[in-house]
Short mmCIF file of C-alpha atoms in Angstrom, two decimals:
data_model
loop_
_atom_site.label_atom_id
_atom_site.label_comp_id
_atom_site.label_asym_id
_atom_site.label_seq_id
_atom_site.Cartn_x
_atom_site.Cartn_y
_atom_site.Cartn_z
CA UNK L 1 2.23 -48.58 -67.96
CA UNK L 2 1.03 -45.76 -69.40
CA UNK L 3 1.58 -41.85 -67.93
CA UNK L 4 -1.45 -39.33 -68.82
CA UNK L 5 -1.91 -35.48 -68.16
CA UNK L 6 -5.00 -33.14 -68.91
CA UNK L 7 -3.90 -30.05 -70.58
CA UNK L 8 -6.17 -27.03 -71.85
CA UNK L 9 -6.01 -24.56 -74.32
CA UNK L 10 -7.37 -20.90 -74.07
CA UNK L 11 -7.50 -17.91 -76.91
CA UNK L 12 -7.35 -17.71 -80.17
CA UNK L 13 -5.72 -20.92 -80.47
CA UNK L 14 -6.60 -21.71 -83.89
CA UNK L 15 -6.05 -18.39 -85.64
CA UNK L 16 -2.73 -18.29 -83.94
CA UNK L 17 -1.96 -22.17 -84.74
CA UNK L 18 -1.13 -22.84 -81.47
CA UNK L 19 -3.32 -25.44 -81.15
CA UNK L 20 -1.80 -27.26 -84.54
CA UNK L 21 1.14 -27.29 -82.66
CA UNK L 22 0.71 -28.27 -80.04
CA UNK L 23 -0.45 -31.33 -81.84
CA UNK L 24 2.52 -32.03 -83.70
CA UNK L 25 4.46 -31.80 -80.40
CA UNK L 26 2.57 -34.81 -79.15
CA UNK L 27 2.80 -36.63 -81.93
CA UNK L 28 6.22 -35.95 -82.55
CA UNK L 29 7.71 -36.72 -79.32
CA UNK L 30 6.28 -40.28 -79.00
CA UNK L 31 3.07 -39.38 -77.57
CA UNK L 32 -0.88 -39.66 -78.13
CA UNK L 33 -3.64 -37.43 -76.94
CA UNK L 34 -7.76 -37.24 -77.00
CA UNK L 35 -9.99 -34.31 -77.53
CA UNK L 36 -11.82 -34.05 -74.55
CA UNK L 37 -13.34 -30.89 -75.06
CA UNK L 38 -13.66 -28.29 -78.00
CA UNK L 39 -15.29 -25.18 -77.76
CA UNK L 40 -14.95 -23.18 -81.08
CA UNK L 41 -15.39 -18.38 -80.94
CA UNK L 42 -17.65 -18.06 -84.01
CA UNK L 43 -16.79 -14.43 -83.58
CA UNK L 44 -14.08 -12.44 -84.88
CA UNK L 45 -12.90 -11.70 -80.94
CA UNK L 46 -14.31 -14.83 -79.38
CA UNK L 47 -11.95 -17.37 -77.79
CA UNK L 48 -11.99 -20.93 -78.17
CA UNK L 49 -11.06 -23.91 -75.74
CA UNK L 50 -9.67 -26.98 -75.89
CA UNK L 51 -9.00 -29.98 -72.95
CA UNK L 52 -6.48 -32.44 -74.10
CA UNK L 53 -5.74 -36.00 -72.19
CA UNK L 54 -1.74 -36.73 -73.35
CA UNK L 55 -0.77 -39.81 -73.00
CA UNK L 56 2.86 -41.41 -73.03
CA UNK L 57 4.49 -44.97 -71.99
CA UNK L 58 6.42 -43.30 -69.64
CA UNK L 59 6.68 -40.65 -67.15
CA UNK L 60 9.68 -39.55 -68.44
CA UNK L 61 8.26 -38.84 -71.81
CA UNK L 62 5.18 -37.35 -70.48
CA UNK L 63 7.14 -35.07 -68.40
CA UNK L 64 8.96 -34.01 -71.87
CA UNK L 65 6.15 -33.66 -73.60
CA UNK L 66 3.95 -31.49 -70.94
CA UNK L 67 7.14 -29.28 -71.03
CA UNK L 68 7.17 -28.69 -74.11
CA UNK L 69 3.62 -28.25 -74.32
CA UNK L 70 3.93 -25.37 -71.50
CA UNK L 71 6.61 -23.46 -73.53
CA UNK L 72 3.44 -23.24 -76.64
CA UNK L 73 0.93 -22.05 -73.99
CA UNK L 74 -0.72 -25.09 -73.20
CA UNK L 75 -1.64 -25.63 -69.30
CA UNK L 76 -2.35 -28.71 -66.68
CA UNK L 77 -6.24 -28.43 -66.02
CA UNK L 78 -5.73 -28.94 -62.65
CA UNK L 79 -2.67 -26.42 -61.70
CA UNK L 80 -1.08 -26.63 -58.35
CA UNK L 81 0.87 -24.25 -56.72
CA UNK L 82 4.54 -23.17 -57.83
CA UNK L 83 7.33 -24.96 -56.08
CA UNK L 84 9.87 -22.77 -54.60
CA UNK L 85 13.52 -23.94 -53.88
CA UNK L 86 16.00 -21.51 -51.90
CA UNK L 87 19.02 -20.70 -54.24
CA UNK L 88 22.00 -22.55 -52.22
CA UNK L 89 24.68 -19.61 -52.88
CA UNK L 90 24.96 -16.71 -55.00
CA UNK L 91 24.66 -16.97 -58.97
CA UNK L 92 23.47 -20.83 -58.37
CA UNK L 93 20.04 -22.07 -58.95
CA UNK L 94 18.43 -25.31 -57.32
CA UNK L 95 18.50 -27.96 -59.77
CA UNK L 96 15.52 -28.24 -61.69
CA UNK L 97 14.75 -24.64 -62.29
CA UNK L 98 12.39 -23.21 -64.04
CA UNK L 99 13.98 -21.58 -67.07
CA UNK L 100 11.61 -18.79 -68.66
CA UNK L 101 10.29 -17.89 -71.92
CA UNK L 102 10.12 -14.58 -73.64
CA UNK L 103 6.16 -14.93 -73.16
CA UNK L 104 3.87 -13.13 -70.71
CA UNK L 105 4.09 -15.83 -67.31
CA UNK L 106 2.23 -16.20 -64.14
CA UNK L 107 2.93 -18.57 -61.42
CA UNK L 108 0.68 -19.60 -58.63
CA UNK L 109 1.48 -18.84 -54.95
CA UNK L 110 -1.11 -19.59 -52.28
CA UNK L 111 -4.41 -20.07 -54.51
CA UNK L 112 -3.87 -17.33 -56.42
CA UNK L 113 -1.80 -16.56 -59.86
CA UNK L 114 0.85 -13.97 -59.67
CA UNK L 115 1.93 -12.37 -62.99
CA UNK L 116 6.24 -12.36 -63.69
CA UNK L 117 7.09 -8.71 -63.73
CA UNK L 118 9.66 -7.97 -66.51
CA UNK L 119 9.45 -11.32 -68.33
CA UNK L 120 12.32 -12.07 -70.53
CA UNK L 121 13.92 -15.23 -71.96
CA UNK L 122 16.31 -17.54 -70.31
CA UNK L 123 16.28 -16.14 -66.81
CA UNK L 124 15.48 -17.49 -63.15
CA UNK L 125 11.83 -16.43 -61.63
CA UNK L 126 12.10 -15.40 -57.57
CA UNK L 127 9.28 -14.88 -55.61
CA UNK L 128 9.58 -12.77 -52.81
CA UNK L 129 6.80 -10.96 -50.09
CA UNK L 130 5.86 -7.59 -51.78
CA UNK L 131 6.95 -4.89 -49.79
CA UNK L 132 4.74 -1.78 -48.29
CA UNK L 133 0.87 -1.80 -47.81
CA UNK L 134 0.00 -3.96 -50.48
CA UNK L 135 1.03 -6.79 -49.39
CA UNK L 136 1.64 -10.53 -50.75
CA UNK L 137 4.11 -12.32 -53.40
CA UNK L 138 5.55 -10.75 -56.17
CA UNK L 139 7.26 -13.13 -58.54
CA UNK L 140 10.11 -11.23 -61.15
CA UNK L 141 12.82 -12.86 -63.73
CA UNK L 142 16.63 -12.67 -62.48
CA UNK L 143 19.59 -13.50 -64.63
CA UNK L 144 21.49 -16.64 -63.39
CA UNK L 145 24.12 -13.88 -62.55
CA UNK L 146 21.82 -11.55 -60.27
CA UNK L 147 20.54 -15.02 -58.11
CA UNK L 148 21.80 -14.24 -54.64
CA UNK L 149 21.79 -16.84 -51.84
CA UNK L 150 18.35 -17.70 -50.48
CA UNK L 151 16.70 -16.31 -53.08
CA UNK L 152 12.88 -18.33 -53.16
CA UNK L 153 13.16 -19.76 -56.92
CA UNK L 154 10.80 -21.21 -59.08
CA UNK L 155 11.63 -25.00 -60.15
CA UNK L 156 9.53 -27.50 -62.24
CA UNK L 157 7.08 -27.02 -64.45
CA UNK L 158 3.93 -26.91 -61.38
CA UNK L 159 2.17 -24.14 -61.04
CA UNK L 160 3.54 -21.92 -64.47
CA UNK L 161 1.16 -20.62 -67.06
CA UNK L 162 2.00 -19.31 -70.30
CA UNK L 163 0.42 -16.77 -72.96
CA UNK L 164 2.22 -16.66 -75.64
CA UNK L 165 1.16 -13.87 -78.16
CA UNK L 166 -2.18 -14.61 -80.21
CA UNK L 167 -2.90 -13.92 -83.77
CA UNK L 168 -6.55 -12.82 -83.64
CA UNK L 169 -8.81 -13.01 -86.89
CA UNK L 170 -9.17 -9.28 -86.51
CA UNK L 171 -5.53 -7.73 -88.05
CA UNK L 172 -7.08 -3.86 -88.64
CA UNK L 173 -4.90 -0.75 -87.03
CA UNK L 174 -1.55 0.42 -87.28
CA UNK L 175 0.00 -2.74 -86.02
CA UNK L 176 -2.48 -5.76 -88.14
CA UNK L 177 0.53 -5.95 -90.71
CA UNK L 178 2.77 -7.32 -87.87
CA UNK L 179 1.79 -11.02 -88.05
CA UNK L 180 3.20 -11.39 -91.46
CA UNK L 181 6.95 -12.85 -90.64
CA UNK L 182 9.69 -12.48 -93.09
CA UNK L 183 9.55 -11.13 -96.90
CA UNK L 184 11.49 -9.72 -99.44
CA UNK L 185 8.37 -9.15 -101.89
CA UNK L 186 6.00 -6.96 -100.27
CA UNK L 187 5.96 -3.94 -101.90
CA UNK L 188 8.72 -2.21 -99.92
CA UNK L 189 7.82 1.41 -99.24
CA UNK L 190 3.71 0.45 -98.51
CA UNK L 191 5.15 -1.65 -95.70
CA UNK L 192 7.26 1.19 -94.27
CA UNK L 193 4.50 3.47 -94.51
CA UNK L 194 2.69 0.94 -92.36
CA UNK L 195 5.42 0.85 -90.25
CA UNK L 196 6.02 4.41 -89.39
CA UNK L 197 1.79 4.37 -88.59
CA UNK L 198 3.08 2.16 -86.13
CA UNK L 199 5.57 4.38 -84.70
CA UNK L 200 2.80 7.40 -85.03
CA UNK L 201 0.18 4.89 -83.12
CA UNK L 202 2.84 3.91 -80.34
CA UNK L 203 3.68 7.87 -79.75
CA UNK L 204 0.32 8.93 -79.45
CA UNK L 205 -0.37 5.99 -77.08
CA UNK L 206 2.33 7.42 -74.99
CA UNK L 207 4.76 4.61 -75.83
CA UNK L 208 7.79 4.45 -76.59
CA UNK L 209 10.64 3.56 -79.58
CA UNK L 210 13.64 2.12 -79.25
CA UNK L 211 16.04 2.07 -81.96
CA UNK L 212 19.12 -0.55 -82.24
CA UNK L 213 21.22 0.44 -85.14
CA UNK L 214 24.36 -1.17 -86.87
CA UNK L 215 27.17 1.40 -88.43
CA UNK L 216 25.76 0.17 -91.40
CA UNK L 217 23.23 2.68 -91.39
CA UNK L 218 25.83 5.20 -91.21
CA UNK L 219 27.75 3.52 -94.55
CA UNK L 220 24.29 3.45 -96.25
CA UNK L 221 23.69 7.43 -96.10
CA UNK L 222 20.60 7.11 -93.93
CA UNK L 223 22.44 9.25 -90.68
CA UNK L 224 20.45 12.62 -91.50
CA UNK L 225 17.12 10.86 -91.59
CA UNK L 226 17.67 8.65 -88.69
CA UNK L 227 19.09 11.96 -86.67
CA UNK L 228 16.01 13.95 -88.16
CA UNK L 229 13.64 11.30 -86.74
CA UNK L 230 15.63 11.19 -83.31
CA UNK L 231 15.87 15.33 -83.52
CA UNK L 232 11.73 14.94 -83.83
CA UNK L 233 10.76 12.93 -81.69
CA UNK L 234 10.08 9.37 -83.34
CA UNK L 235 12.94 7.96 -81.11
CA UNK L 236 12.92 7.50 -77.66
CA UNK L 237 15.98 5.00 -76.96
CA UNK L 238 19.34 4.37 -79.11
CA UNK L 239 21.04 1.25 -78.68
CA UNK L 240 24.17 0.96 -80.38
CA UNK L 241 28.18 -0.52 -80.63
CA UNK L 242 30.92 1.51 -80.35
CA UNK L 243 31.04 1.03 -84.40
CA UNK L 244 28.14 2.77 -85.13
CA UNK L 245 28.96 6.06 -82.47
CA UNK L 246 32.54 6.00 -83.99
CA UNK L 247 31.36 6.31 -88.13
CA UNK L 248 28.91 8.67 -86.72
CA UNK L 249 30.61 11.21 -84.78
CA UNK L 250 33.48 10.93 -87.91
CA UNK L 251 31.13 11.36 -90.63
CA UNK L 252 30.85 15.06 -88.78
CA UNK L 253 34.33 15.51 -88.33
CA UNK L 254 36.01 14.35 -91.33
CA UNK L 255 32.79 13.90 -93.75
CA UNK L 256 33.67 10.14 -93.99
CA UNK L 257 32.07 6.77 -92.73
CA UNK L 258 35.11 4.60 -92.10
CA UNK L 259 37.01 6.41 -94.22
CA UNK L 260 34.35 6.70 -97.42
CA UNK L 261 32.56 9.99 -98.25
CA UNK L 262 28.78 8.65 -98.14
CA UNK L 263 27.98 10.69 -100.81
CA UNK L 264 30.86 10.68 -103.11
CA UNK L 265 31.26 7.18 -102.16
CA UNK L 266 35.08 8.12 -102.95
CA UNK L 267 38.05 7.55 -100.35
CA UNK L 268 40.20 10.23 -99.38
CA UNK L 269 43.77 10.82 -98.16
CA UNK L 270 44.38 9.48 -95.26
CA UNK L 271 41.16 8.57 -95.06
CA UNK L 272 41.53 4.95 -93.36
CA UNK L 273 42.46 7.23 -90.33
CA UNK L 274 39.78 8.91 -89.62
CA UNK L 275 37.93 6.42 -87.33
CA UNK L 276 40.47 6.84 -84.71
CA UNK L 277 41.21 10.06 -85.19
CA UNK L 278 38.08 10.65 -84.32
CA UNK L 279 38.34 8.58 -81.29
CA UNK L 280 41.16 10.52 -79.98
CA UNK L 281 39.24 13.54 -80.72
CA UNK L 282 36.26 12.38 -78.35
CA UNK L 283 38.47 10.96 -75.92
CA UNK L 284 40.53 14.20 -75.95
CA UNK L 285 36.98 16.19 -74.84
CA UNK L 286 36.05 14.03 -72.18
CA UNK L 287 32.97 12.02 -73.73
CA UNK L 288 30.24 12.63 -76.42
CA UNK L 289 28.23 15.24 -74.40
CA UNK L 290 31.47 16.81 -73.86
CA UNK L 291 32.07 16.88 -77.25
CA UNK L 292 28.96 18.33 -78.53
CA UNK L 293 28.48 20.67 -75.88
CA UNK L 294 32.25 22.41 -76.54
CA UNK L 295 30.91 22.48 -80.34
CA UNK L 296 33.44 19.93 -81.63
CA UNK L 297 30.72 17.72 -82.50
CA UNK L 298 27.71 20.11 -84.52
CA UNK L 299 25.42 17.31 -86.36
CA UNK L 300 24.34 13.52 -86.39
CA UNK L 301 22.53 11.28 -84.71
CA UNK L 302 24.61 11.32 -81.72
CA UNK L 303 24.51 15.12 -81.42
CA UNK L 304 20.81 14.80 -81.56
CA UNK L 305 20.32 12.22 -78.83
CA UNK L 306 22.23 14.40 -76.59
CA UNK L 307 20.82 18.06 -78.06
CA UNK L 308 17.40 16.24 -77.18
CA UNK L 309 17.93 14.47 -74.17
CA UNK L 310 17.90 11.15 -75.90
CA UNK L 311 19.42 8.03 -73.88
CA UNK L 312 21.47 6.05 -75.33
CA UNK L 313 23.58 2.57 -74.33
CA UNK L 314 26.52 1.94 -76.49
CA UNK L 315 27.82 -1.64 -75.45
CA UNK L 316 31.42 -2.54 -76.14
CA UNK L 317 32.93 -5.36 -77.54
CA UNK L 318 36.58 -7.28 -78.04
CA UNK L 319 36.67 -5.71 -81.68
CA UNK L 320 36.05 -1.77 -80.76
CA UNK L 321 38.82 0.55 -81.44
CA UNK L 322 39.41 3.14 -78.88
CA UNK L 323 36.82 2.44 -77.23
CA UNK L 324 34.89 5.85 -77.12
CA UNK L 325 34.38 7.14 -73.26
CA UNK L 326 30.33 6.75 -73.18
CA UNK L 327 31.39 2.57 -74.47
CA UNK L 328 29.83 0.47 -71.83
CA UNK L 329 32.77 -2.22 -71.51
CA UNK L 330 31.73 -4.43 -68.66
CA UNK L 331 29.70 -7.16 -70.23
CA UNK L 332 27.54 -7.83 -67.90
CA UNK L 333 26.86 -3.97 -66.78
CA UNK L 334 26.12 -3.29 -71.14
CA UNK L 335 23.98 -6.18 -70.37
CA UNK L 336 21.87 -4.74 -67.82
CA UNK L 337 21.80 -1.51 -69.22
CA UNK L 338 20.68 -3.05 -72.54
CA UNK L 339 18.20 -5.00 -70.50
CA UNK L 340 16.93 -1.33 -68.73
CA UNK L 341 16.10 -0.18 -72.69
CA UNK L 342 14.41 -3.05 -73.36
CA UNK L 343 11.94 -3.47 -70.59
CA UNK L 344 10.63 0.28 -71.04
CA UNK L 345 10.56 0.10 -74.98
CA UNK L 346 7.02 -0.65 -76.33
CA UNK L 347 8.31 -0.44 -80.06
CA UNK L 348 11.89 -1.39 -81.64
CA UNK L 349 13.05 -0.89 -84.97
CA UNK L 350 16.13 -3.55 -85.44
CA UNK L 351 18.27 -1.52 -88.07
CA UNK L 352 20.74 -3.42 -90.17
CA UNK L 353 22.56 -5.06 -86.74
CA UNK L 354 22.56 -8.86 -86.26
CA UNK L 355 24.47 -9.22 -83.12
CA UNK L 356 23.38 -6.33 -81.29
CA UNK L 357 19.69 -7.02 -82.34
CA UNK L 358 20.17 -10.80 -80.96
CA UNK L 359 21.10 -9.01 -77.20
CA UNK L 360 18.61 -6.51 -77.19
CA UNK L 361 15.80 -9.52 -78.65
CA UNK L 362 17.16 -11.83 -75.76
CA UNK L 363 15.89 -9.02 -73.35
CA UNK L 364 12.56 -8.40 -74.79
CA UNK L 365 8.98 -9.86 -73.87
CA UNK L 366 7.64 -11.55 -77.01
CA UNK L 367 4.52 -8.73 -76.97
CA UNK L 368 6.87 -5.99 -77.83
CA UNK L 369 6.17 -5.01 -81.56
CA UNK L 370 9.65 -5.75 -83.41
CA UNK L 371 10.66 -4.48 -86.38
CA UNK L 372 13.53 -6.27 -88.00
CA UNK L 373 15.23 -4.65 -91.73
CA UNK L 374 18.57 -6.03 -92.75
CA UNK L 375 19.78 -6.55 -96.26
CA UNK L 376 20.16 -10.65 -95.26
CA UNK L 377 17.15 -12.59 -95.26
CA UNK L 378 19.04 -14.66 -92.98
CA UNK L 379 19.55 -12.10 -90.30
CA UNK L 380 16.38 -11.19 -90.59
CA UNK L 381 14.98 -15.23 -90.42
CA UNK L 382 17.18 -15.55 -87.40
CA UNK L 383 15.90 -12.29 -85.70
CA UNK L 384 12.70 -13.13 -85.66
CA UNK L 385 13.21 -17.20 -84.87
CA UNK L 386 13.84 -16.08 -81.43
CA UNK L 387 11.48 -12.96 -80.45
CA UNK L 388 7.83 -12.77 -81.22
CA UNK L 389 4.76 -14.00 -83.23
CA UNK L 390 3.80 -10.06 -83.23
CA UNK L 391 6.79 -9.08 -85.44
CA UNK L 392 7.58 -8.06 -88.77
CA UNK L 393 10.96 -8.77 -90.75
CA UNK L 394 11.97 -6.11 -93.99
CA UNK L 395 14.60 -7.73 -96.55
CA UNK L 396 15.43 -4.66 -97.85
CA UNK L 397 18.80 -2.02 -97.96
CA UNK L 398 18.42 -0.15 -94.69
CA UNK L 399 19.72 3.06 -97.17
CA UNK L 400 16.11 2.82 -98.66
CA UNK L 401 14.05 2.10 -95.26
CA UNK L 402 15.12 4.87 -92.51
CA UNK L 403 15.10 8.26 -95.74
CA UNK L 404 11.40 6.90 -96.54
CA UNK L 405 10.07 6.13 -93.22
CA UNK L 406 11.07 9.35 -92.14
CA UNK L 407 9.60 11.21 -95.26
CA UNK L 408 6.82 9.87 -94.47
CA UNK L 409 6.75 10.50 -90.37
CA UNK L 410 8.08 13.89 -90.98
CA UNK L 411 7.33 15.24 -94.68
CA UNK L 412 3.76 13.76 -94.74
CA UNK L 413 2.72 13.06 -90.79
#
């Protein structure tokens, strides 16, 4: 016997090769399908259309293949509503649930399609009567850990639709260069000149940047700039390890990163102490704020974020010396403070941090702009595998990328 399902297709589905894909995903997983119907935009900002009949021997492999289908934006042409299971105790989901994507979602409750408010990968969707004058279902993503008992979830695949992120033909404005993937050979300082337009377009747009940074920025030399560019205004958000605070706040008390003079590049007496001296030191004052407000603390990036009213999230981990006071320790609580950042940032500039980029990514709707600039094309490759189409990945030293990105924000903008 064989199972079939009409599926359609919507957007700029062959620009964005979604439609290609979705192809090979048929084809691959044992299936067969027929073009029912294929409307092609002749314009530059038309949309095309496609219905699809997939067909499978089974089912089972039908049911694989529509899911996988959904997870590339492709939808049943006849949706039905969502089904909702109550969650039988607190931080357990019914079986079967439906497990989100990083993409913009909507399910559909009564008739009528509700978007997922704060859409994020991996996570539970709960729908729940909206409160006040307004009335009717509201449907938001919940980590498994935030799923309380009774909590109306979302399971199957009925009544979802997807939109993931679109490559239209039309790539002019500050952010047409951000389609382009991963290279190490465009020429390096054009790109970040097209990236800081970005950051210029986002600010005047009332957006706002969010800046994840590794202490390898600090190593590199780039601290002034990135605190010049925080100090200005270009950075809304820090989101950082305890690493990264740590060679900053030292590099102003002891002139060393880690123990290394970032200019010299030499190592002084003693110097392999400094990082926790410099611990002690903040510990000693009460916090970072503390710190800078007494005067202990007088330049850097974190003296700017707090001089300037800055937030910042610094998220521990089982390697941090000290940790600092401000370190968020609790891994779920850095988690949902990370996830907080993430949710309001409309920009982020991934700086040089692999882990910490991978957390903050994990929390981030696939049409938030990404910038990703590591020295490792693989960090960079792996960045980008699991956030959006609409991103851009820089091989490059992150000691050349933050001093000329903010020459040209500050020196020529």
């Amino acid at each position: 016997m064989t199972a079939a399902r009409e599926v359609e297709l919507e957007g700029h589905i062959i620009d964005s090769g979604m439609m290609q894909a979705c192809f090979g995903i048929i084809m691959d997983m044992g299936g067969s399908f027929e073009v029912e119907e294929f409307a092609i935009g002749r314009e530059k900002t038309e949309e095309s259309y496609a219905r699809l009949l997939v067909e499978a021997d089974d089912e089972e492999t039908l049911q694989s293949i529509v899911h996988e289908l959904h997870q590339n934006g492709a939808n049943p042409s006849d949706p039905k509503d969502a089904t909702l299971q109550r969650a039988p105790k607190d931080k357990v989901v019914p079986y079967g649930f439906y497990s989100t994507t990083n993409h913009p979602t909507e399910v559909r409750i009564d008739g009528e399609w509700v978007e997922v408010e704060d859409i994020e990968m991996d996570c539970a969707v709960i729908v729940e009567d909206r409160e006040g004058e307004d009335g009717g279902p509201r449907a938001y993503t919940e980590v498994l850990s935030g799923v309380e008992e009774g909590d109306a979830i979302v399971t199957g695949e009925t009544g979802i639709r997807v939109s993931p992120p679109e490559r239209p033909r039309d790539r002019e404005g500050a952010f047409g260069f951000m389609q382009g993937g991963v290279s190490s050979e465009r020429p390096s300082e054009s790109t970040i000149r097209q990236v800081g337009d970005a950051i210029e377009e986002t600010k005047r747009e009332g957006g706002d940047v969010l800046a994840v940074c590794g202490p390898a920025l600090i190593h590199s030399g780039a601290r002034e700039d990135l605190a010049r560019l925080v100090r200005e205004g270009f950075v809304d958000m820090l989101s950082i390890g305890n690493g990264f605070a740590v060679h900053d706040l030292e590099r102003d008390l002891y002139g060393t990163s880690l123990g290394m003079d970032t200019e010299s590049l030499d190592h002084p007496r003693k110097g392999h102490k400094h990082h926790i001296y410099t611990i002690s030191e903040i510990i000693r004052e009460g916090g970072i704020e503390e710190a800078v407000e007494s005067g202990t603390v007088e330049s850097g990036v974190m003296y700017e974020c707090v001089e300037n009213d800055v937030p910042f999230v610094i998220a521990g981990s089982i390697r941090d010396d000290g940790p600092l006071p401000d370190t968020i320790t609790d891994s779920m609580e850095a988690q949902n403070a990370i996830r907080e950042q993430a949710h309001e940032a409309d920009l982020v500039l991934m700086l040089s941090t692999l882990l910490h980029s991978v957390a903050v990514g994990n929390c981030l709707p696939s049409t938030t702009r990404t910038v990703c600039v590591d020295i490792n094309p693989a960090t960079v490759t792996q960045l980008l595998d699991r956030g959006s189409d609409q991103a851009v990945g820089m091989v490059t030293d992150i000691g050349t990328f933050v001093p000329i990105l903010a020459d040209h924000l500050l020196d020529e903008g």
